[in-house]
Structure formats: structure tokens, C-alpha cells
PDB file of C-alpha atoms in Angstrom:
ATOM      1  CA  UNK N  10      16.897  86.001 169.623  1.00 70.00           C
ATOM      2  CA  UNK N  11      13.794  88.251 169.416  1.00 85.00           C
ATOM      3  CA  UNK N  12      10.859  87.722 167.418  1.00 89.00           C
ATOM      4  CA  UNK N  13       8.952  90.642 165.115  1.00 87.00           C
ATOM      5  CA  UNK N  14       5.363  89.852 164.115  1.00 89.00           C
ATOM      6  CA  UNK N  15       3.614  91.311 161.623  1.00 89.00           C
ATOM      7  CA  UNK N  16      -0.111  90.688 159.946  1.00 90.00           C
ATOM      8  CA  UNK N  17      -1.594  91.902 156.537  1.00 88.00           C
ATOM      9  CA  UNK N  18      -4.892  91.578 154.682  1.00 90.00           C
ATOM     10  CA  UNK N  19      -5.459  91.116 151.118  1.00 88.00           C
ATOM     11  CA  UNK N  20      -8.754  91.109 149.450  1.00 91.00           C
ATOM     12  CA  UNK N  21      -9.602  88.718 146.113  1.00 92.00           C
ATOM     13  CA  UNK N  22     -13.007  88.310 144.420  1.00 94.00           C
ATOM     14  CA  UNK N  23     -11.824  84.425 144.542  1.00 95.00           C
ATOM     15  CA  UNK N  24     -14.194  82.256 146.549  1.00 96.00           C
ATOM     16  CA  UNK N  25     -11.616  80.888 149.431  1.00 97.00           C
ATOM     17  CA  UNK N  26     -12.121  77.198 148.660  1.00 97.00           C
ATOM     18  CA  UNK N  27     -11.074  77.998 144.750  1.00 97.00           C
ATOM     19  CA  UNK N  28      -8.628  80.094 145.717  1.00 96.00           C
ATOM     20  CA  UNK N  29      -7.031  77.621 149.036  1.00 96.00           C
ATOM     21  CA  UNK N  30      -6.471  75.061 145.906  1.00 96.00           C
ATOM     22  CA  UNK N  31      -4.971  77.132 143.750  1.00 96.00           C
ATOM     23  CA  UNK N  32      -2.373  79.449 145.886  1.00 92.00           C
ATOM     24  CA  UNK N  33      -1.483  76.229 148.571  1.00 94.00           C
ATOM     25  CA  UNK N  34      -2.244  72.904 147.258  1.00 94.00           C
ATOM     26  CA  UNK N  35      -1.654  73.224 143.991  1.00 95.00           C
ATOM     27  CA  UNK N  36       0.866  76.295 144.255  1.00 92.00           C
ATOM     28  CA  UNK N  37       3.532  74.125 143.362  1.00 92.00           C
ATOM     29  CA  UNK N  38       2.580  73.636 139.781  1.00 93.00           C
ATOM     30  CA  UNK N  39       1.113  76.373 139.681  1.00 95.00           C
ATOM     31  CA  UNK N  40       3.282  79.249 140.434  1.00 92.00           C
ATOM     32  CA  UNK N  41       5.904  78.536 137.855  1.00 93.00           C
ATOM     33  CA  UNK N  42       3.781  78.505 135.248  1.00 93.00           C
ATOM     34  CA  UNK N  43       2.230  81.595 135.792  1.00 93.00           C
ATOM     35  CA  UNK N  44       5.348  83.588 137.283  1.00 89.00           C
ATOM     36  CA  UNK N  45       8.378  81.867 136.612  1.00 90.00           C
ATOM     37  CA  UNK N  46      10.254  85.189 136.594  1.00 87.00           C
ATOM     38  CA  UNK N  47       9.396  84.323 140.836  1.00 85.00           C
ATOM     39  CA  UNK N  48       9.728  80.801 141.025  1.00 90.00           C
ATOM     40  CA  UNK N  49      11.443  78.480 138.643  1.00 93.00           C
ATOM     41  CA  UNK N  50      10.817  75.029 140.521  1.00 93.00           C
ATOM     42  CA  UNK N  51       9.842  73.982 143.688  1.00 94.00           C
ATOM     43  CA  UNK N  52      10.091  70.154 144.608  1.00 94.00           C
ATOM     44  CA  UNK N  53       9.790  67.982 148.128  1.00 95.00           C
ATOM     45  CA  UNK N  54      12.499  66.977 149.546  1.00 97.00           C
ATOM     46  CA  UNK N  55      10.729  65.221 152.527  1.00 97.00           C
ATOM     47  CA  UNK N  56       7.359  63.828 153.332  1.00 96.00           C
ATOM     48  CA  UNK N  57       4.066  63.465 151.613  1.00 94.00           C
ATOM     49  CA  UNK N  58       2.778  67.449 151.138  1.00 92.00           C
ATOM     50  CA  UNK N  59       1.263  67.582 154.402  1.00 94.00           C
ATOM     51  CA  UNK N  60       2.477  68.129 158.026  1.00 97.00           C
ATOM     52  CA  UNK N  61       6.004  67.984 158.241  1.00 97.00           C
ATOM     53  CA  UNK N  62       7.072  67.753 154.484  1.00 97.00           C
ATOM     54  CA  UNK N  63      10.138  70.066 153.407  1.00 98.00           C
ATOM     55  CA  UNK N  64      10.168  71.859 150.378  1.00 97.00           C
ATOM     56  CA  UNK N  65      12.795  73.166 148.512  1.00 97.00           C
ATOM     57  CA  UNK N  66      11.725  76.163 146.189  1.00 95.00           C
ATOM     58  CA  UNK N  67      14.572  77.619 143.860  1.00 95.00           C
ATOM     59  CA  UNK N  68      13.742  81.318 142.697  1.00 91.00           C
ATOM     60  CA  UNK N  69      13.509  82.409 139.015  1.00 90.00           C
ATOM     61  CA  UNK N  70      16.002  84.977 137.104  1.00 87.00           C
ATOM     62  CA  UNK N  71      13.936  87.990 137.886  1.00 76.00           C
ATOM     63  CA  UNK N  72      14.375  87.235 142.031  1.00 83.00           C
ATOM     64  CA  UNK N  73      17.339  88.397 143.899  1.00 85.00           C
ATOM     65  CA  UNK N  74      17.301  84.820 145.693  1.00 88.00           C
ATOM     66  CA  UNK N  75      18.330  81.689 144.419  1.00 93.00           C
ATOM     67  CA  UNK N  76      16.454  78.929 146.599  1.00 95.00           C
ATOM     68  CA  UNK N  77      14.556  78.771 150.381  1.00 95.00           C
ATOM     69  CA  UNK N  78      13.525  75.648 152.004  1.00 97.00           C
ATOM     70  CA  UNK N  79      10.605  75.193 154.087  1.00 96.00           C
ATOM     71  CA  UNK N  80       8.908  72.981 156.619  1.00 98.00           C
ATOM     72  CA  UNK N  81       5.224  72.709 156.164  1.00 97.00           C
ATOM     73  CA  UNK N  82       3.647  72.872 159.700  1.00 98.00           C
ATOM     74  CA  UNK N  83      -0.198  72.515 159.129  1.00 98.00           C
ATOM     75  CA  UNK N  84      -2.697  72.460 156.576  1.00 97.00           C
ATOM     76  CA  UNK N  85      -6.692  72.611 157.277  1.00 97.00           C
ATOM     77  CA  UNK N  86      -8.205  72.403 153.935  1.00 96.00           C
ATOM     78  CA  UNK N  87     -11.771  72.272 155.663  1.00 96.00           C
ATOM     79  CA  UNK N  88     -11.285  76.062 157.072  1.00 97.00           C
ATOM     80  CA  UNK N  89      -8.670  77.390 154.530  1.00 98.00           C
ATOM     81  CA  UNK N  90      -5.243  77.758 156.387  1.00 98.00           C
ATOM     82  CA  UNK N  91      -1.907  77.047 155.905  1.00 97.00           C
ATOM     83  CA  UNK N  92       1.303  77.428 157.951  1.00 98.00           C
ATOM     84  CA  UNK N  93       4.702  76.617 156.946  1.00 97.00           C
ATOM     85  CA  UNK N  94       8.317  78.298 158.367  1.00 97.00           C
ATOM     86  CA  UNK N  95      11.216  79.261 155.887  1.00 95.00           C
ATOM     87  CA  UNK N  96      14.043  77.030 157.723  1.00 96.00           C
ATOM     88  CA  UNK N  97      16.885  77.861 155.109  1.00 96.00           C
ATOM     89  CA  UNK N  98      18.178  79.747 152.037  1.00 94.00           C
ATOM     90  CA  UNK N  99      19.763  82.736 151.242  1.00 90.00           C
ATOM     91  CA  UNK N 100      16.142  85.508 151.956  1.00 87.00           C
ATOM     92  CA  UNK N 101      16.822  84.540 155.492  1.00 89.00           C
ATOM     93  CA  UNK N 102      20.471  86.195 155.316  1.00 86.00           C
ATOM     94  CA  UNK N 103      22.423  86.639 157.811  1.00 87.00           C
ATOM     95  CA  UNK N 104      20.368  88.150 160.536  1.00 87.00           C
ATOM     96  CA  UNK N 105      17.319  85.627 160.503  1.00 90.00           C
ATOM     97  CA  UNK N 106      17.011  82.558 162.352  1.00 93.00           C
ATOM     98  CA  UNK N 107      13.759  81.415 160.597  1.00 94.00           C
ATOM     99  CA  UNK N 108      10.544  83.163 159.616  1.00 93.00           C
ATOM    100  CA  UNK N 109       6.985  81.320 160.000  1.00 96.00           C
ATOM    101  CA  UNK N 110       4.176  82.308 158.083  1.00 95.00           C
ATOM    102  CA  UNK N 111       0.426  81.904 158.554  1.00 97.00           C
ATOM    103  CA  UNK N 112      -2.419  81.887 156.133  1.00 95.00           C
ATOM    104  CA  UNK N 113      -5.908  81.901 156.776  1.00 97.00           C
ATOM    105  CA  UNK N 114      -8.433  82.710 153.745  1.00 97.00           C
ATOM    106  CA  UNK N 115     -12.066  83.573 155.040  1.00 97.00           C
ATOM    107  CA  UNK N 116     -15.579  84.550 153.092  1.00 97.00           C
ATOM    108  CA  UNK N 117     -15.531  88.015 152.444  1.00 97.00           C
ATOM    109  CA  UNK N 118     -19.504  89.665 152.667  1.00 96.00           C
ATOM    110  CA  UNK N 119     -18.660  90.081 148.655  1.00 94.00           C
ATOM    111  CA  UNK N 120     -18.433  86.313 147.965  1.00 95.00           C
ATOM    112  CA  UNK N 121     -14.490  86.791 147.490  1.00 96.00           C
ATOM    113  CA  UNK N 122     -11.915  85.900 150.283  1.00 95.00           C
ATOM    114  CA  UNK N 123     -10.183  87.840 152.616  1.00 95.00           C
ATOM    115  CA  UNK N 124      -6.226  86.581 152.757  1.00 94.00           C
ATOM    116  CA  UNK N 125      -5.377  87.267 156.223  1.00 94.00           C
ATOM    117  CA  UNK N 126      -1.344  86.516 156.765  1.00 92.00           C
ATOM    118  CA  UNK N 127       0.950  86.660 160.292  1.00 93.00           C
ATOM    119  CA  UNK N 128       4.676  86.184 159.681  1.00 91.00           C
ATOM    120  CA  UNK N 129       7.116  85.661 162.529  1.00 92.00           C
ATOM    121  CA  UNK N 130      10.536  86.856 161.924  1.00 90.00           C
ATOM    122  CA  UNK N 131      13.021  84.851 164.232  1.00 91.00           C
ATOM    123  CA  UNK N 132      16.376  86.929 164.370  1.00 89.00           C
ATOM    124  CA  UNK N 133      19.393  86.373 165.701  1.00 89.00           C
ATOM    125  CA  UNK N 134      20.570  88.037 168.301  1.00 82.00           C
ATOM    126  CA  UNK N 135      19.296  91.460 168.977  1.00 80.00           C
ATOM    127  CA  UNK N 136      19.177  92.548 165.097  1.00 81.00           C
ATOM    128  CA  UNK N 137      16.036  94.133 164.298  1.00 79.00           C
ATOM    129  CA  UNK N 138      13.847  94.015 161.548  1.00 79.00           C
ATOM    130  CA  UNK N 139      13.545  96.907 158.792  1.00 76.00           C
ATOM    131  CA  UNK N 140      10.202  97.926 158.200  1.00 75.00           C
ATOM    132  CA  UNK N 141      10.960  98.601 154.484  1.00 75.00           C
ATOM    133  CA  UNK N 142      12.522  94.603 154.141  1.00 74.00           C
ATOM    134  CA  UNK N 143       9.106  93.714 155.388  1.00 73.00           C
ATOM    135  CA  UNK N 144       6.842  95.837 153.254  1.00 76.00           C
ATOM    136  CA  UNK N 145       8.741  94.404 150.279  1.00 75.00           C
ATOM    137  CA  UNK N 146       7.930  91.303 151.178  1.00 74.00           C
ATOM    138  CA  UNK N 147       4.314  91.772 151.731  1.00 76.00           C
ATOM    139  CA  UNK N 148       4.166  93.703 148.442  1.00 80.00           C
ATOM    140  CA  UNK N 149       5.762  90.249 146.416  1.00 78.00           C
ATOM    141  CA  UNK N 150       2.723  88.095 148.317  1.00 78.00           C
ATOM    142  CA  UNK N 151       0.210  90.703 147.384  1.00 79.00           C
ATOM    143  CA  UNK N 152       1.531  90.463 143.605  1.00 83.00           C
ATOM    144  CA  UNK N 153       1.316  86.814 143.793  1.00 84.00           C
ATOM    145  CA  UNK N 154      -2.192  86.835 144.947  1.00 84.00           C
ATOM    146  CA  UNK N 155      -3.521  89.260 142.043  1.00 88.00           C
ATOM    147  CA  UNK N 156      -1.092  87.144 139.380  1.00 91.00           C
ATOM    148  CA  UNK N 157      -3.274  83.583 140.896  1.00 93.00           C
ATOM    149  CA  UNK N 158      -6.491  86.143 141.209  1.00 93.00           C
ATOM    150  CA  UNK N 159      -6.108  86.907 136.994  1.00 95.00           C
ATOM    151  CA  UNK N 160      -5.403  83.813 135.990  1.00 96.00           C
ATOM    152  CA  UNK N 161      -8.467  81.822 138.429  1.00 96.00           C
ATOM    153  CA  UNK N 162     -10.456  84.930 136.561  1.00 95.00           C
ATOM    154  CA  UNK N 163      -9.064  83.776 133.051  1.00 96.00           C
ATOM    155  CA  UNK N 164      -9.590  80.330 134.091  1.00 96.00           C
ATOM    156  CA  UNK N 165     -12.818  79.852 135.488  1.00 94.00           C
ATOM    157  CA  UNK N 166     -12.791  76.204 135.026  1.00 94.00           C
ATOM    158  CA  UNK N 167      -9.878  75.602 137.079  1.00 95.00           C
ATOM    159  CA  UNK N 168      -9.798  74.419 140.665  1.00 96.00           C
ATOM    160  CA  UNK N 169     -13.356  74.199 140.950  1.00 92.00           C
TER     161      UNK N 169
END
């Protein structure tokens, strides 16, 4: 089994606290409404929503996926990150163990956030990971963030 890591950065003129409750705690209710072409439902399966609770999320018509579960491994509300690992569904194929992604959203010098992400592709075997699978799937988390961004913007009432 090997392990590929790779970080990105996105930028948002979202204040992180605003923007922690919309894209993670409330993401779940959230995310369909505004993008149901992405995500059609997602609903827990186990646990309470923190630490240890499995989700399963079932993509909408417009994704080539139909569902992923995931384990939720932390949450720290009080400094904005999140960490949870895809343990099952058809995006991990046949080549991927697991992937575990981590989410940290700090004060930008703006007043916005900076969205800084690590994900840890698990394969198995000695498969390696394609650079263009990867920038695919930070381009769908960077169009997630501006569809949350516009609608917080629209919104400005919402998760204060």
C-alpha cells in the first residue's frame, strides 16, 4: 500500500467561523440545496455528528458516482478544522484503499478565510495516483467552496 499526499489552498472573502458552519456543520443540509446536481442526500448512519459518526452521502444525477461513506475523525469548531476519511463507495474504485481529508480554515489578512486542505490517498498495492484524477478532484472542492461562498454572499443572514 503506498500513500500520495497532496495539499491545496483556496481563498473566500467568508469570515472562517461563518464559513466552518456553513461548508462542515451544516453541509449536510446545506449542500443539496444549493447543488443537488453534486449531492442528492447525505444521512448518518452511525453516531451523533461528531468523532466517529459515519456518513453515507449519495451523489446527484450530474456526478459520475452514486454514493461514498465516510468516517468523521475530528472536528475543532474553536480553530476551524475538520477531518474525515472516505472508507467506501464507488470514487474510491478499484485502486484506493481509503482517502483522508483535512480541513483547516484560517483568517486571511483580508478578513476572508484561507481553506487550506491535505488529502491522503491510501492505494492498494503499488498503483499510483494520476495527477489529472487529483486535480479534478480539487477543482469539484474549489467549485463547492465558491457555490457556499455565493450563496453566504446572497445570504448574509445565514450562519451568523
Amino acid at each position: 500500500m503506498g500513500v500520495f499526499t497532496y495539499e491545496s489552498e483556496f481563498t473566500s472573502e467568508i469570515p472562517p467561523p461563518r464559513l466552518f458552519k456553513a461548508f462542515v456543520l451544516d453541509a449536510d443540509n446545506l449542500v443539496p440545496k444549493i447543488a443537488p446536481q453534486a449531492i442528492k442526500h447525505s444521512e448518518i448512519l452511525e453516531g451523533d455528528g461528531g468523532p466517529g459518526t459515519i456518513k453515507k452521502i449519495t451523489f446527484g444525477e450530474g456526478s459520475q458516482y452514486g454514493y461514498v461513506k465516510h468516517k468523521i475523525d475530528s472536528i475543532d469548531k474553536e480553530n476551524h478544522s475538520y477531518s474525515y476519511t472516505l472508507i467506501e463507495g464507488d470514487a474510491l474504485g478499484e485502486n484506493l484503499e481509503k482517502i483522508s481529508y483535512e480541513t483547516k480554515l484560517v483568517a486571511s489578512p483580508s478578513g476572508g478565510s484561507i481553506i487550506k486542505s491535505t488529502s491522503h490517498y491510501h492505494t492498494k498495492g503499488d498503483v499510483e495516483i494520476k495527477e489529472e484524477h487529483v486535480k479534478a478532484g480539487k477543482e469539484k472542492a474549489s467549485n463547492l467552496f465558491k457555490l457556499i461562498e455565493t450563496y453566504l454572499k446572497g445570504h448574509p443572514d445565514a450562519y451568523n
